[in-house]
């Protein structure tokens, strides 16, 4: 596991969403992380609707396409700021 990367999902979610969301399995090419671009943009926690997971996958794929060490540093800093906020969980 890495510090930054797409958050891992349980196997049942992988099976369910890979059939419903284009590009879902592409996110598995990256090492999973403790935090990620989707999380610092508010797409974390439970995904009650398919659109919630689609948004998360969009940010995971954007991270994959545009990866740089500077993006990782920015995500780590934003994670620290979000942890200190009142809506962190």
JSON list of C-alpha atoms in Angstrom, two decimals:
[
{"chain": "A", "resi": 1, "resn": "UNK", "atom": "CA", "xyz": [0.00, 0.00, 0.00]},
{"chain": "A", "resi": 2, "resn": "UNK", "atom": "CA", "xyz": [1.14, 3.52, -0.78]},
{"chain": "A", "resi": 3, "resn": "UNK", "atom": "CA", "xyz": [0.48, 6.78, 1.06]},
{"chain": "A", "resi": 4, "resn": "UNK", "atom": "CA", "xyz": [-1.28, 8.28, -1.99]},
{"chain": "A", "resi": 5, "resn": "UNK", "atom": "CA", "xyz": [-3.32, 6.32, -4.51]},
{"chain": "A", "resi": 6, "resn": "UNK", "atom": "CA", "xyz": [-6.85, 5.09, -5.12]},
{"chain": "A", "resi": 7, "resn": "UNK", "atom": "CA", "xyz": [-8.45, 3.82, -1.92]},
{"chain": "A", "resi": 8, "resn": "UNK", "atom": "CA", "xyz": [-8.97, 0.05, -2.04]},
{"chain": "A", "resi": 9, "resn": "UNK", "atom": "CA", "xyz": [-12.49, -1.34, -2.18]},
{"chain": "A", "resi": 10, "resn": "UNK", "atom": "CA", "xyz": [-13.83, -4.62, -0.87]},
{"chain": "A", "resi": 11, "resn": "UNK", "atom": "CA", "xyz": [-14.00, -7.45, -3.39]},
{"chain": "A", "resi": 12, "resn": "UNK", "atom": "CA", "xyz": [-17.79, -7.34, -3.59]},
{"chain": "A", "resi": 13, "resn": "UNK", "atom": "CA", "xyz": [-17.63, -3.66, -4.62]},
{"chain": "A", "resi": 14, "resn": "UNK", "atom": "CA", "xyz": [-15.04, -4.46, -7.27]},
{"chain": "A", "resi": 15, "resn": "UNK", "atom": "CA", "xyz": [-17.28, -7.14, -8.77]},
{"chain": "A", "resi": 16, "resn": "UNK", "atom": "CA", "xyz": [-20.38, -4.93, -8.66]},
{"chain": "A", "resi": 17, "resn": "UNK", "atom": "CA", "xyz": [-18.90, -1.68, -9.99]},
{"chain": "A", "resi": 18, "resn": "UNK", "atom": "CA", "xyz": [-16.61, -3.08, -12.67]},
{"chain": "A", "resi": 19, "resn": "UNK", "atom": "CA", "xyz": [-19.74, -4.12, -14.59]},
{"chain": "A", "resi": 20, "resn": "UNK", "atom": "CA", "xyz": [-21.41, -0.73, -14.17]},
{"chain": "A", "resi": 21, "resn": "UNK", "atom": "CA", "xyz": [-18.70, 1.95, -14.40]},
{"chain": "A", "resi": 22, "resn": "UNK", "atom": "CA", "xyz": [-16.48, 2.39, -17.42]},
{"chain": "A", "resi": 23, "resn": "UNK", "atom": "CA", "xyz": [-12.82, 2.52, -16.43]},
{"chain": "A", "resi": 24, "resn": "UNK", "atom": "CA", "xyz": [-13.40, 1.04, -12.99]},
{"chain": "A", "resi": 25, "resn": "UNK", "atom": "CA", "xyz": [-10.84, -1.74, -13.35]},
{"chain": "A", "resi": 26, "resn": "UNK", "atom": "CA", "xyz": [-8.24, 0.68, -14.75]},
{"chain": "A", "resi": 27, "resn": "UNK", "atom": "CA", "xyz": [-7.84, 2.14, -11.25]},
{"chain": "A", "resi": 28, "resn": "UNK", "atom": "CA", "xyz": [-6.44, -1.19, -10.07]},
{"chain": "A", "resi": 29, "resn": "UNK", "atom": "CA", "xyz": [-3.25, -0.62, -12.10]},
{"chain": "A", "resi": 30, "resn": "UNK", "atom": "CA", "xyz": [-2.07, 1.74, -9.36]},
{"chain": "A", "resi": 31, "resn": "UNK", "atom": "CA", "xyz": [-0.98, 0.74, -5.90]},
{"chain": "A", "resi": 32, "resn": "UNK", "atom": "CA", "xyz": [-3.82, 1.49, -3.44]},
{"chain": "A", "resi": 33, "resn": "UNK", "atom": "CA", "xyz": [-3.25, 4.35, -1.03]},
{"chain": "A", "resi": 34, "resn": "UNK", "atom": "CA", "xyz": [-4.25, 5.63, 2.38]},
{"chain": "A", "resi": 35, "resn": "UNK", "atom": "CA", "xyz": [-5.46, 8.88, 0.82]},
{"chain": "A", "resi": 36, "resn": "UNK", "atom": "CA", "xyz": [-6.12, 10.01, -2.72]},
{"chain": "A", "resi": 37, "resn": "UNK", "atom": "CA", "xyz": [-7.34, 12.73, -5.04]},
{"chain": "A", "resi": 38, "resn": "UNK", "atom": "CA", "xyz": [-10.95, 11.56, -4.69]},
{"chain": "A", "resi": 39, "resn": "UNK", "atom": "CA", "xyz": [-10.79, 11.71, -0.90]},
{"chain": "A", "resi": 40, "resn": "UNK", "atom": "CA", "xyz": [-9.42, 15.27, -0.72]},
{"chain": "A", "resi": 41, "resn": "UNK", "atom": "CA", "xyz": [-12.15, 16.34, -3.16]},
{"chain": "A", "resi": 42, "resn": "UNK", "atom": "CA", "xyz": [-14.91, 15.03, -0.90]},
{"chain": "A", "resi": 43, "resn": "UNK", "atom": "CA", "xyz": [-15.58, 11.62, -2.46]},
{"chain": "A", "resi": 44, "resn": "UNK", "atom": "CA", "xyz": [-14.92, 9.42, 0.53]},
{"chain": "A", "resi": 45, "resn": "UNK", "atom": "CA", "xyz": [-16.95, 7.20, 2.80]},
{"chain": "A", "resi": 46, "resn": "UNK", "atom": "CA", "xyz": [-20.00, 5.22, 1.87]},
{"chain": "A", "resi": 47, "resn": "UNK", "atom": "CA", "xyz": [-21.21, 5.24, -1.74]},
{"chain": "A", "resi": 48, "resn": "UNK", "atom": "CA", "xyz": [-24.98, 4.93, -1.55]},
{"chain": "A", "resi": 49, "resn": "UNK", "atom": "CA", "xyz": [-25.57, 5.91, -5.18]},
{"chain": "A", "resi": 50, "resn": "UNK", "atom": "CA", "xyz": [-23.76, 4.79, -8.33]},
{"chain": "A", "resi": 51, "resn": "UNK", "atom": "CA", "xyz": [-22.98, 8.45, -9.13]},
{"chain": "A", "resi": 52, "resn": "UNK", "atom": "CA", "xyz": [-20.97, 8.66, -5.87]},
{"chain": "A", "resi": 53, "resn": "UNK", "atom": "CA", "xyz": [-18.70, 5.86, -7.05]},
{"chain": "A", "resi": 54, "resn": "UNK", "atom": "CA", "xyz": [-18.54, 7.31, -10.58]},
{"chain": "A", "resi": 55, "resn": "UNK", "atom": "CA", "xyz": [-17.25, 10.57, -9.13]},
{"chain": "A", "resi": 56, "resn": "UNK", "atom": "CA", "xyz": [-14.65, 8.72, -7.06]},
{"chain": "A", "resi": 57, "resn": "UNK", "atom": "CA", "xyz": [-13.48, 6.76, -10.11]},
{"chain": "A", "resi": 58, "resn": "UNK", "atom": "CA", "xyz": [-13.26, 9.95, -12.19]},
{"chain": "A", "resi": 59, "resn": "UNK", "atom": "CA", "xyz": [-10.80, 11.42, -9.68]},
{"chain": "A", "resi": 60, "resn": "UNK", "atom": "CA", "xyz": [-8.87, 8.13, -9.40]},
{"chain": "A", "resi": 61, "resn": "UNK", "atom": "CA", "xyz": [-8.39, 8.05, -13.17]},
{"chain": "A", "resi": 62, "resn": "UNK", "atom": "CA", "xyz": [-7.49, 11.75, -13.27]},
{"chain": "A", "resi": 63, "resn": "UNK", "atom": "CA", "xyz": [-4.83, 11.05, -10.63]},
{"chain": "A", "resi": 64, "resn": "UNK", "atom": "CA", "xyz": [-3.52, 8.12, -12.64]},
{"chain": "A", "resi": 65, "resn": "UNK", "atom": "CA", "xyz": [-3.32, 10.13, -15.87]},
{"chain": "A", "resi": 66, "resn": "UNK", "atom": "CA", "xyz": [-1.67, 13.21, -14.33]},
{"chain": "A", "resi": 67, "resn": "UNK", "atom": "CA", "xyz": [0.51, 11.65, -11.64]},
{"chain": "A", "resi": 68, "resn": "UNK", "atom": "CA", "xyz": [3.58, 13.51, -10.42]},
{"chain": "A", "resi": 69, "resn": "UNK", "atom": "CA", "xyz": [5.44, 13.74, -7.13]},
{"chain": "A", "resi": 70, "resn": "UNK", "atom": "CA", "xyz": [4.04, 17.27, -6.75]},
{"chain": "A", "resi": 71, "resn": "UNK", "atom": "CA", "xyz": [0.47, 16.00, -6.97]},
{"chain": "A", "resi": 72, "resn": "UNK", "atom": "CA", "xyz": [1.26, 13.45, -4.25]},
{"chain": "A", "resi": 73, "resn": "UNK", "atom": "CA", "xyz": [2.71, 16.19, -2.03]},
{"chain": "A", "resi": 74, "resn": "UNK", "atom": "CA", "xyz": [-0.36, 18.38, -2.62]},
{"chain": "A", "resi": 75, "resn": "UNK", "atom": "CA", "xyz": [-2.71, 15.49, -1.76]},
{"chain": "A", "resi": 76, "resn": "UNK", "atom": "CA", "xyz": [-0.79, 14.74, 1.45]},
{"chain": "A", "resi": 77, "resn": "UNK", "atom": "CA", "xyz": [-0.96, 18.41, 2.50]},
{"chain": "A", "resi": 78, "resn": "UNK", "atom": "CA", "xyz": [-4.66, 18.63, 1.67]},
{"chain": "A", "resi": 79, "resn": "UNK", "atom": "CA", "xyz": [-5.29, 15.42, 3.63]},
{"chain": "A", "resi": 80, "resn": "UNK", "atom": "CA", "xyz": [-3.65, 16.93, 6.70]},
{"chain": "A", "resi": 81, "resn": "UNK", "atom": "CA", "xyz": [-5.79, 20.07, 6.36]},
{"chain": "A", "resi": 82, "resn": "UNK", "atom": "CA", "xyz": [-8.96, 18.01, 5.88]},
{"chain": "A", "resi": 83, "resn": "UNK", "atom": "CA", "xyz": [-8.21, 15.86, 8.95]},
{"chain": "A", "resi": 84, "resn": "UNK", "atom": "CA", "xyz": [-8.18, 19.02, 11.03]},
{"chain": "A", "resi": 85, "resn": "UNK", "atom": "CA", "xyz": [-11.55, 20.15, 9.61]},
{"chain": "A", "resi": 86, "resn": "UNK", "atom": "CA", "xyz": [-14.88, 19.48, 11.28]},
{"chain": "A", "resi": 87, "resn": "UNK", "atom": "CA", "xyz": [-16.26, 17.27, 8.51]},
{"chain": "A", "resi": 88, "resn": "UNK", "atom": "CA", "xyz": [-13.46, 14.68, 8.51]},
{"chain": "A", "resi": 89, "resn": "UNK", "atom": "CA", "xyz": [-14.43, 11.13, 9.35]}
]
